[in-house]
PDB file of C-alpha atoms (C1' of nucleotides) in Angstrom:
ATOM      1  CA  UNK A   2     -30.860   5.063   2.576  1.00  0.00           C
ATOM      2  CA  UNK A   3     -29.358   2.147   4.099  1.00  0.00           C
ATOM      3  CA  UNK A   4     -26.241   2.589   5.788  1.00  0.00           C
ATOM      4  CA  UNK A   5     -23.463  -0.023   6.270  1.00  0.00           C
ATOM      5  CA  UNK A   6     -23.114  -0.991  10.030  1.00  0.00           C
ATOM      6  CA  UNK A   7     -20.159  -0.109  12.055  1.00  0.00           C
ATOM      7  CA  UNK A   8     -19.230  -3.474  12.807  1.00  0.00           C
ATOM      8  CA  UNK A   9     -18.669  -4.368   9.337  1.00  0.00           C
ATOM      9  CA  UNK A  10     -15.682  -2.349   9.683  1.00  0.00           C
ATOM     10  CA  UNK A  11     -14.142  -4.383  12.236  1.00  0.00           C
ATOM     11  CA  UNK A  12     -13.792  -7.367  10.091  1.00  0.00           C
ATOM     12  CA  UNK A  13     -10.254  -8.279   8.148  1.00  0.00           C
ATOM     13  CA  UNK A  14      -9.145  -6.111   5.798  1.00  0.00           C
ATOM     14  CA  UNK A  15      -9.378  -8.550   2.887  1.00  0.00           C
ATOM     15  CA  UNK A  16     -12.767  -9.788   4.084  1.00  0.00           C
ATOM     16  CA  UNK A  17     -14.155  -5.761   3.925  1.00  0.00           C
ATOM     17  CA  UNK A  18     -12.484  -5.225   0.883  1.00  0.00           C
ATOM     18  CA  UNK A  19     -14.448  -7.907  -1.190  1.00  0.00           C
ATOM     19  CA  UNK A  20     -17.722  -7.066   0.860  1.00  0.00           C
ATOM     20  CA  UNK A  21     -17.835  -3.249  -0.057  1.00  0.00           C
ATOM     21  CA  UNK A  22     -17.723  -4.749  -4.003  1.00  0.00           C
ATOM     22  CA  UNK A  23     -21.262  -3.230  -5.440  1.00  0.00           C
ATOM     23  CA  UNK A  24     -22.210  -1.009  -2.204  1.00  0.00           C
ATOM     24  CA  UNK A  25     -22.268   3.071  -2.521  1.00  0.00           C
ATOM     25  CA  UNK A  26     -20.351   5.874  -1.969  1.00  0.00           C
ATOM     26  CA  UNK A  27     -22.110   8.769  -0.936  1.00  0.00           C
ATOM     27  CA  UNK A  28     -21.083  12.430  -1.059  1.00  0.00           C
ATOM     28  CA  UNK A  29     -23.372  14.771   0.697  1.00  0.00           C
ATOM     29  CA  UNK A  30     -22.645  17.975  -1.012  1.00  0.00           C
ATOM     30  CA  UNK A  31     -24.227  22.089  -0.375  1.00  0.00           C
ATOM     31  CA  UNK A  32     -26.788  21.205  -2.856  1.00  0.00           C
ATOM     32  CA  UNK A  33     -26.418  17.880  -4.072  1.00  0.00           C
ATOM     33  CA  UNK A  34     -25.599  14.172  -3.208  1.00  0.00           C
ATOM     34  CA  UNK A  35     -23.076  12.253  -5.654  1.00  0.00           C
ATOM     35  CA  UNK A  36     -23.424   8.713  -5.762  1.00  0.00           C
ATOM     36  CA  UNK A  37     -21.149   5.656  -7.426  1.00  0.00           C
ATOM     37  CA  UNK A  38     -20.896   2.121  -6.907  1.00  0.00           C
ATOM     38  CA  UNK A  39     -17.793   0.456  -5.804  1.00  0.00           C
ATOM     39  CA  UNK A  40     -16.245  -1.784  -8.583  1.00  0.00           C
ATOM     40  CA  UNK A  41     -12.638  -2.233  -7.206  1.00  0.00           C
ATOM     41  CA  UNK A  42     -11.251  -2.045  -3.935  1.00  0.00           C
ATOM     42  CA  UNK A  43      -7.432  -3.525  -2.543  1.00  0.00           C
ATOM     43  CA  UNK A  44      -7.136  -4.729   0.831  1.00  0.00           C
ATOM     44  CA  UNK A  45      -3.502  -3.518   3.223  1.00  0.00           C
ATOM     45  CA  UNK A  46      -2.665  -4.590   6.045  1.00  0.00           C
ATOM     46  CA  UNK A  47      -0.455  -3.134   8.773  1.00  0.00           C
ATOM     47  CA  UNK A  48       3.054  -4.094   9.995  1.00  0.00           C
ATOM     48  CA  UNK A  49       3.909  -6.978   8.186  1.00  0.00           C
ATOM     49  CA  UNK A  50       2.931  -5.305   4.543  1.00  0.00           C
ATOM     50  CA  UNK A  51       5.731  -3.365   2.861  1.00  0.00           C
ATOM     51  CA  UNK A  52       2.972  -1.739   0.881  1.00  0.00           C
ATOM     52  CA  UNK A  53       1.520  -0.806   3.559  1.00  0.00           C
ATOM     53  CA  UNK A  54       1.370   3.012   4.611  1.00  0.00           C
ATOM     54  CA  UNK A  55       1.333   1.216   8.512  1.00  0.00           C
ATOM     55  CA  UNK A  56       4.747  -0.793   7.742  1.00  0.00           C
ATOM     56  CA  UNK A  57       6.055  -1.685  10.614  1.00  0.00           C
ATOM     57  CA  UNK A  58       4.270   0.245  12.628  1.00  0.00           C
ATOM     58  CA  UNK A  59       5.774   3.255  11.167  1.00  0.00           C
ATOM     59  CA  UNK A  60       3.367   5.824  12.514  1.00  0.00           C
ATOM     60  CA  UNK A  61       3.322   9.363  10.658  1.00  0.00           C
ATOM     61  CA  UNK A  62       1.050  12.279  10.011  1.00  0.00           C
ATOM     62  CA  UNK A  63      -0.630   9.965   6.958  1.00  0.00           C
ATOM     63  CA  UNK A  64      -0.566   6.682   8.683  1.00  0.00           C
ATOM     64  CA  UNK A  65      -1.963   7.678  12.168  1.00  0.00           C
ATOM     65  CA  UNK A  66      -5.505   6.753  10.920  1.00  0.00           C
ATOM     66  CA  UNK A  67      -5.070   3.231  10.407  1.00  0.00           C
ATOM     67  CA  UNK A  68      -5.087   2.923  13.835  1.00  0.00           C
ATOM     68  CA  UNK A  69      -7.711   3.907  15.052  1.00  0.00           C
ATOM     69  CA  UNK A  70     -11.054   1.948  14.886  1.00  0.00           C
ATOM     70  CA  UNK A  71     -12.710   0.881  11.564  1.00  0.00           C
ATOM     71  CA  UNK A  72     -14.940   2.481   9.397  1.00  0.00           C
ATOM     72  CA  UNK A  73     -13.454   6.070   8.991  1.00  0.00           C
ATOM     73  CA  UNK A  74     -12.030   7.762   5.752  1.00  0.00           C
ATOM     74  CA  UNK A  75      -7.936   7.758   5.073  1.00  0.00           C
ATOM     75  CA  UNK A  76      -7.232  10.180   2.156  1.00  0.00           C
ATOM     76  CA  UNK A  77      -3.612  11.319   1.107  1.00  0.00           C
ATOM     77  CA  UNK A  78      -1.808  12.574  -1.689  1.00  0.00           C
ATOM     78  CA  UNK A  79       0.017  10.330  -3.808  1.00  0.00           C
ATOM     79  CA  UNK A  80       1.898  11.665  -6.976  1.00  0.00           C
ATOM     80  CA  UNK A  81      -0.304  14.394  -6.938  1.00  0.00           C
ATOM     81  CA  UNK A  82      -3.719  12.946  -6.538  1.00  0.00           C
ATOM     82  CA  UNK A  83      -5.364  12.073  -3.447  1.00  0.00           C
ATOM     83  CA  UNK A  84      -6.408   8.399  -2.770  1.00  0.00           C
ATOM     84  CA  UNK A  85      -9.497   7.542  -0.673  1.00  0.00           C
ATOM     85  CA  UNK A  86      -9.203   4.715   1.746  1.00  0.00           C
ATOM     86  CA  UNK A  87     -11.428   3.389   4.290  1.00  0.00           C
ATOM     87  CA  UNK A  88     -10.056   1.601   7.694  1.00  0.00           C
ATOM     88  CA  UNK A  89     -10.901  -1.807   8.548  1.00  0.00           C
ATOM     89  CA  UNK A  90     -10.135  -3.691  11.775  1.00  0.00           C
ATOM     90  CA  UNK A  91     -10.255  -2.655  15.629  1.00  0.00           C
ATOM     91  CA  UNK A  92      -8.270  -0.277  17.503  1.00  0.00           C
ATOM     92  CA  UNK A  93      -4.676  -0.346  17.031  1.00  0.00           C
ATOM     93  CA  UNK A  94      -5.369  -2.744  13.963  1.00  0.00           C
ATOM     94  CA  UNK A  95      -3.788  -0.763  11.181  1.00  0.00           C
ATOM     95  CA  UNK A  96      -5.428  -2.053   8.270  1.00  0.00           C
ATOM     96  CA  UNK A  97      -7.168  -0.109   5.033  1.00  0.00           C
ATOM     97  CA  UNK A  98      -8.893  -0.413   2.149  1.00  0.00           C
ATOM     98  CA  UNK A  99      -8.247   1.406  -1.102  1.00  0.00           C
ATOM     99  CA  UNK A 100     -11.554   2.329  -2.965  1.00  0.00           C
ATOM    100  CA  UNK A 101      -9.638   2.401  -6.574  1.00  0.00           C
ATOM    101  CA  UNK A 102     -12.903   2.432  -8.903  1.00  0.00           C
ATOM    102  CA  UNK A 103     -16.170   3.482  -8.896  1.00  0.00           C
ATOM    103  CA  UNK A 104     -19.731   3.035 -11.767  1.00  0.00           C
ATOM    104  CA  UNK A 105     -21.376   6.914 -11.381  1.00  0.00           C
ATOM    105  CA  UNK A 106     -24.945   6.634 -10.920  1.00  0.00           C
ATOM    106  CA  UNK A 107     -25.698  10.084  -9.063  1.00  0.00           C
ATOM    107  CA  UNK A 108     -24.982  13.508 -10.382  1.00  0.00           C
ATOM    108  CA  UNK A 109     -23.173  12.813 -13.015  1.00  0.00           C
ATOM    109  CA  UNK A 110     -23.081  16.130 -14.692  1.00  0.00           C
ATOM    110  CA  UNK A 111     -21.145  17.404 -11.737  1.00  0.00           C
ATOM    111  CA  UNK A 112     -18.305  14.448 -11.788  1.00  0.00           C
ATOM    112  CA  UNK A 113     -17.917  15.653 -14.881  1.00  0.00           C
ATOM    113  CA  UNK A 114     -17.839  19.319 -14.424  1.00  0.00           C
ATOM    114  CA  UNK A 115     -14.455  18.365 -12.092  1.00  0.00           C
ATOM    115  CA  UNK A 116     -13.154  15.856 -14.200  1.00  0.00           C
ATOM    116  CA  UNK A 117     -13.432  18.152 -17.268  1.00  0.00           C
ATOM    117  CA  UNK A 118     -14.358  15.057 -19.553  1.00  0.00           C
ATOM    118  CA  UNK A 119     -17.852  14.038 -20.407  1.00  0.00           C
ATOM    119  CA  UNK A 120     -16.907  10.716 -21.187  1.00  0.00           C
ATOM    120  CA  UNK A 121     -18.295   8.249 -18.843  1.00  0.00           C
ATOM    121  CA  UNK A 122     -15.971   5.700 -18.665  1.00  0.00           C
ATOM    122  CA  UNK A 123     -13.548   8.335 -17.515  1.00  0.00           C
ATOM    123  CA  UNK A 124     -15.237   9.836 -14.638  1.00  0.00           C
ATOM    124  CA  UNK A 125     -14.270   7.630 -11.538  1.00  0.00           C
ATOM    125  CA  UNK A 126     -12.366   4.706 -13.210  1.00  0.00           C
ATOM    126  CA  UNK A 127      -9.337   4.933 -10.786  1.00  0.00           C
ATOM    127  CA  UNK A 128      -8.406   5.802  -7.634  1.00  0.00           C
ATOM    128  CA  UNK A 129      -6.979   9.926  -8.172  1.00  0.00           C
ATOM    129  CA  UNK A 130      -9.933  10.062 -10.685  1.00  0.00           C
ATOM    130  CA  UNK A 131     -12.824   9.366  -8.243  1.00  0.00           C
ATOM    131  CA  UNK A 132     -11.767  11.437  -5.454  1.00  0.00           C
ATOM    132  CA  UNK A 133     -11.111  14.473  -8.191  1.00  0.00           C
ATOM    133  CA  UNK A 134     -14.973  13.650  -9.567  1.00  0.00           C
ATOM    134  CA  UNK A 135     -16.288  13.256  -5.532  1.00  0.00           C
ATOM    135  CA  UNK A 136     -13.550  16.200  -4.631  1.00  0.00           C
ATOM    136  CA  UNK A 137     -12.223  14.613  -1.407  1.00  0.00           C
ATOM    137  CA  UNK A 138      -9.116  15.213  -0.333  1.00  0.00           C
ATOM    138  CA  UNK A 139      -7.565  15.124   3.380  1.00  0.00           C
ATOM    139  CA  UNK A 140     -10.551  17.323   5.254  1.00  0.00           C
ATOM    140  CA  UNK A 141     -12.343  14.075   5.260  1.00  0.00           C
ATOM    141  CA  UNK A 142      -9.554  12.524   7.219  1.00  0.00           C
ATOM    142  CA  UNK A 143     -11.506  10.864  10.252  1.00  0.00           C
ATOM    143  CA  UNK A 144     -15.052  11.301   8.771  1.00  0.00           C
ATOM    144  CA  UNK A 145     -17.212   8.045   9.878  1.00  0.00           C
ATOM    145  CA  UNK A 146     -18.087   6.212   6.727  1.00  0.00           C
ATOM    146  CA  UNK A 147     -20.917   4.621   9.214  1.00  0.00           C
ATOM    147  CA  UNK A 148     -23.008   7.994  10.494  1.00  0.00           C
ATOM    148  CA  UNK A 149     -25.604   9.305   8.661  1.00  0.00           C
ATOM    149  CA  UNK A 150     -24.598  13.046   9.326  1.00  0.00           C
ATOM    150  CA  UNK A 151     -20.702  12.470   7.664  1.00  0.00           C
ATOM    151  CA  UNK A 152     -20.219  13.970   4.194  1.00  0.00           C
ATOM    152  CA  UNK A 153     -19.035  10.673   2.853  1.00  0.00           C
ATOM    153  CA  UNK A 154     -20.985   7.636   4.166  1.00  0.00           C
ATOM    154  CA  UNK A 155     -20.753   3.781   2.585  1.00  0.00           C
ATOM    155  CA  UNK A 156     -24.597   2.622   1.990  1.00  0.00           C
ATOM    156  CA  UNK A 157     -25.830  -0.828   0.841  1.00  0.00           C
ATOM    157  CA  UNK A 158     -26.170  -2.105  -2.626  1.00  0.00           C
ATOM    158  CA  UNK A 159     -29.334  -1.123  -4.610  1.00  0.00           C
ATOM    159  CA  UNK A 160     -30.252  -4.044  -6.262  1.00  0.00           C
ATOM    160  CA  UNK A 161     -29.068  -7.257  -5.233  1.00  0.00           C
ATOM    161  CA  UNK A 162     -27.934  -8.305  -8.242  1.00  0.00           C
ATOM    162  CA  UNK A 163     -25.174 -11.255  -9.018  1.00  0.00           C
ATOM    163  CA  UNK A 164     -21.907 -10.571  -9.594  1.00  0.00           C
ATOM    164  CA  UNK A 165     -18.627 -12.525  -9.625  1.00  0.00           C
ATOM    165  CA  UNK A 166     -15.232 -11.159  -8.097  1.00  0.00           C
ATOM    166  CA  UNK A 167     -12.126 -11.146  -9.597  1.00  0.00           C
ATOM    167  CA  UNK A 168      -8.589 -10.716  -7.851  1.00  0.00           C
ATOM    168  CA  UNK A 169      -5.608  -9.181  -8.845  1.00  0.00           C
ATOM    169  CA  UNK A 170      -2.289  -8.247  -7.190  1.00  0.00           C
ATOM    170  CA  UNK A 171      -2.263  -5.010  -6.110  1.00  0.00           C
ATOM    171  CA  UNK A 172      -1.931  -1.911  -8.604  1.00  0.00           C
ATOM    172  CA  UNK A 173       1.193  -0.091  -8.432  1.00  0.00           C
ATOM    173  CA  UNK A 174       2.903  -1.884  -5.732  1.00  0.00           C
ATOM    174  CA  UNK A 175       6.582  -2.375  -5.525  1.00  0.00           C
ATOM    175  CA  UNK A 176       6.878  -4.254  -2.799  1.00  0.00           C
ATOM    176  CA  UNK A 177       3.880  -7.043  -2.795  1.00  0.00           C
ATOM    177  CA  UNK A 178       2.557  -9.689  -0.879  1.00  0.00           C
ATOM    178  CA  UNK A 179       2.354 -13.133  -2.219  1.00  0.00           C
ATOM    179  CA  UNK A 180      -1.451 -12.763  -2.144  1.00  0.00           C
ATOM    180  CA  UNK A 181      -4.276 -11.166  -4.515  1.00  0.00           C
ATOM    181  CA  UNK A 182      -5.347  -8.161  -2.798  1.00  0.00           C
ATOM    182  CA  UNK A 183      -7.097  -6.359  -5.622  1.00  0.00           C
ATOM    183  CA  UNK A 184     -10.512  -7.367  -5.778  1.00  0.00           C
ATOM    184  CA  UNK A 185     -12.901  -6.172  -8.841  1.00  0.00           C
ATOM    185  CA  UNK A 186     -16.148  -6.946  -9.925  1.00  0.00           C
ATOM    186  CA  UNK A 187     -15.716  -9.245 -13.473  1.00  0.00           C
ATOM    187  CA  UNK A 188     -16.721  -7.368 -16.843  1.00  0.00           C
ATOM    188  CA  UNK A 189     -17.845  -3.755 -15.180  1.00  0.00           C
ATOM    189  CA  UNK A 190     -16.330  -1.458 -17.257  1.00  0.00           C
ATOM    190  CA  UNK A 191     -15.480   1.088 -15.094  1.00  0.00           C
ATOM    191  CA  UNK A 192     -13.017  -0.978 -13.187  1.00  0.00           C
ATOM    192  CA  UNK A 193      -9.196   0.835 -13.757  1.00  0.00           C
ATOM    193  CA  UNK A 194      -6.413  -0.675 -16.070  1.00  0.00           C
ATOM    194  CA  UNK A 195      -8.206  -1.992 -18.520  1.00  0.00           C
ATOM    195  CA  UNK A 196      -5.282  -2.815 -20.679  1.00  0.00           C
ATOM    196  CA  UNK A 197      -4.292  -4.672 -17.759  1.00  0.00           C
ATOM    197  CA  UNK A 198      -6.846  -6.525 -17.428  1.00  0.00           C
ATOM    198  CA  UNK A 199      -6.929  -8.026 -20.725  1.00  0.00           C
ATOM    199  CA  UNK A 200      -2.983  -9.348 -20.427  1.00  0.00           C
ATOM    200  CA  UNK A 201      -2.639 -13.080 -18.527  1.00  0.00           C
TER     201      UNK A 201
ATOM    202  C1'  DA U  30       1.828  -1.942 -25.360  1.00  0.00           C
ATOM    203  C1'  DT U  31       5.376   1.051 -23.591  1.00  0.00           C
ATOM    204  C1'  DC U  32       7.207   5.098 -22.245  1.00  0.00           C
ATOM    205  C1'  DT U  33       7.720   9.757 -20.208  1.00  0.00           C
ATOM    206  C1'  DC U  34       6.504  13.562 -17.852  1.00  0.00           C
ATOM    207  C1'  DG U  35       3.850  16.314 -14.563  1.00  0.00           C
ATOM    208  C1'  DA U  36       1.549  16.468 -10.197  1.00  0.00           C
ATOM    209  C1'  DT U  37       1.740  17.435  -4.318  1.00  0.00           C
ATOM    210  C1'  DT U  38       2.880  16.117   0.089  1.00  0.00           C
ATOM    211  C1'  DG U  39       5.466  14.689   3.958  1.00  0.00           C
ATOM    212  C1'  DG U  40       9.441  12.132   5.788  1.00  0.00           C
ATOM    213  C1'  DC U  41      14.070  12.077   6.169  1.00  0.00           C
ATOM    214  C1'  DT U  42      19.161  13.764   6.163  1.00  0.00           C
TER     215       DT U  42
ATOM    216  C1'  DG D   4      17.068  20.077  -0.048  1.00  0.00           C
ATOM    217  C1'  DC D   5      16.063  15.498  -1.789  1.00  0.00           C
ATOM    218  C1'  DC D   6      13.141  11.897  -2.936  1.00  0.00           C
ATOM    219  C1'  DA D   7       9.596   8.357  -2.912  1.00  0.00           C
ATOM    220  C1'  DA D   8       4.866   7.621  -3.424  1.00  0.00           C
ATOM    221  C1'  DT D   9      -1.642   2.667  -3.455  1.00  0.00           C
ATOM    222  C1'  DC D  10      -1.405   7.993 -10.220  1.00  0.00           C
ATOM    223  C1'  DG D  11      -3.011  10.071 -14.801  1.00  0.00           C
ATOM    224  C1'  DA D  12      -2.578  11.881 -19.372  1.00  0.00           C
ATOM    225  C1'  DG D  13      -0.571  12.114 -23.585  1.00  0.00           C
ATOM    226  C1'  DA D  14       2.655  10.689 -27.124  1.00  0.00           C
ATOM    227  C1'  DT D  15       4.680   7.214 -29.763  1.00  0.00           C
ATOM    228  C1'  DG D  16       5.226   2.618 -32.330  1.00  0.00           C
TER     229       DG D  16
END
DNA sequence: ATCTCGATTGGCT
DNA sequence: GCCAATCGAGATG
């Protein structure tokens, strides 16, 4: 398995965020490893983004993660469902990425054990839906993404296959920038809000 | 397409 | 105690 460098994670937060489109999520479980590909992702960034669980610099028992150095897991709860993140940029950088949608290509049967749904589509297709089909939640808080003996580790793409990126404004955000942060990969059907996606 | 209700946690007064 | 929060499911028209 090929796993994504370190120093990927150091890049911008935007610049991450559309270069994780298409690699894979891997859960190493007692007797299993799960496995999706990551369809849509939103980039944050720290101080100056009143999304931004690092708003100015507000630093809390959720937020302390984003500073430290790229390429570990951020998970909280939100509404009742945790949301997985991953955290771009140096040291002190607070800046994240929100994996919001994954395709399931590896032990499927168990996603859908957790998910209680057999339909596909279903599975990981959102951001409290994947982490309830990978079951991660805030023990993973700190885990490098970027060492192969983590749990939860980013790898490369399979195939190097052609895609094309859409953008979007970010997904349930009150407060947004005046830039598309929601990056998705065009026509994969397990990307989130489909209704959405269909309006203007 | 739109609404509405339930879900859990942590921050704040 | 109160309430917001990177959501999801189900009902309704």
């Amino acid at each position: 398995m090929n796993i994504i460098d370190e120093n990927f994670y150091l890049q911008s937060s935007e610049k991450v965020a559309k270069n994780l489109l298409g690699k894979n999520l891997i859960k190493k479980e007692e007797n299993c490893v799960l496995k999706g590909k990551i369809v849509e992702v939103e980039a944050y960034y720290g101080e100056d983004d009143p999304a931004s669980r690092a708003f100015q610099n507000r630093v809390t028992k959720v937020s302390r993660w984003m500073w430290k150095k790229g390429g570990i897991a951020f998970i909280y709860m939100v509404h009742g469902h945790w949301l997985f993140n991953i955290v771009t940029g140096k040291t002190d950088q607070p800046e994240g990425i929100l994996i919001r949608a994954l395709e399931p290509l590896k032990n499927i049967d168990r996603m859908k054990e957790r998910r209680q749904t057999s339909n596909l589509e279903n599975l990981t297709s959102g951001p409290g839906k994947l982490t309830q089909a990978f079951s991660l939640n805030d023990k993973y808080n700190g885990s490098k993404v970027y060492h192969p003996c983590s749990k939860i580790i980013v790898g490369e793409s399979d195939n190097k296959e052609e895609f094309k990126i859409e953008d979007s404004y970010r997904v349930g955000v009150s407060k947004d920038l005046s830039r598309k942060l929601r990056f998705f990969i065009k026509d994969n059907c397990f990307v989130s809000k489909k209704n959405m996606r269909r309006k203007k």
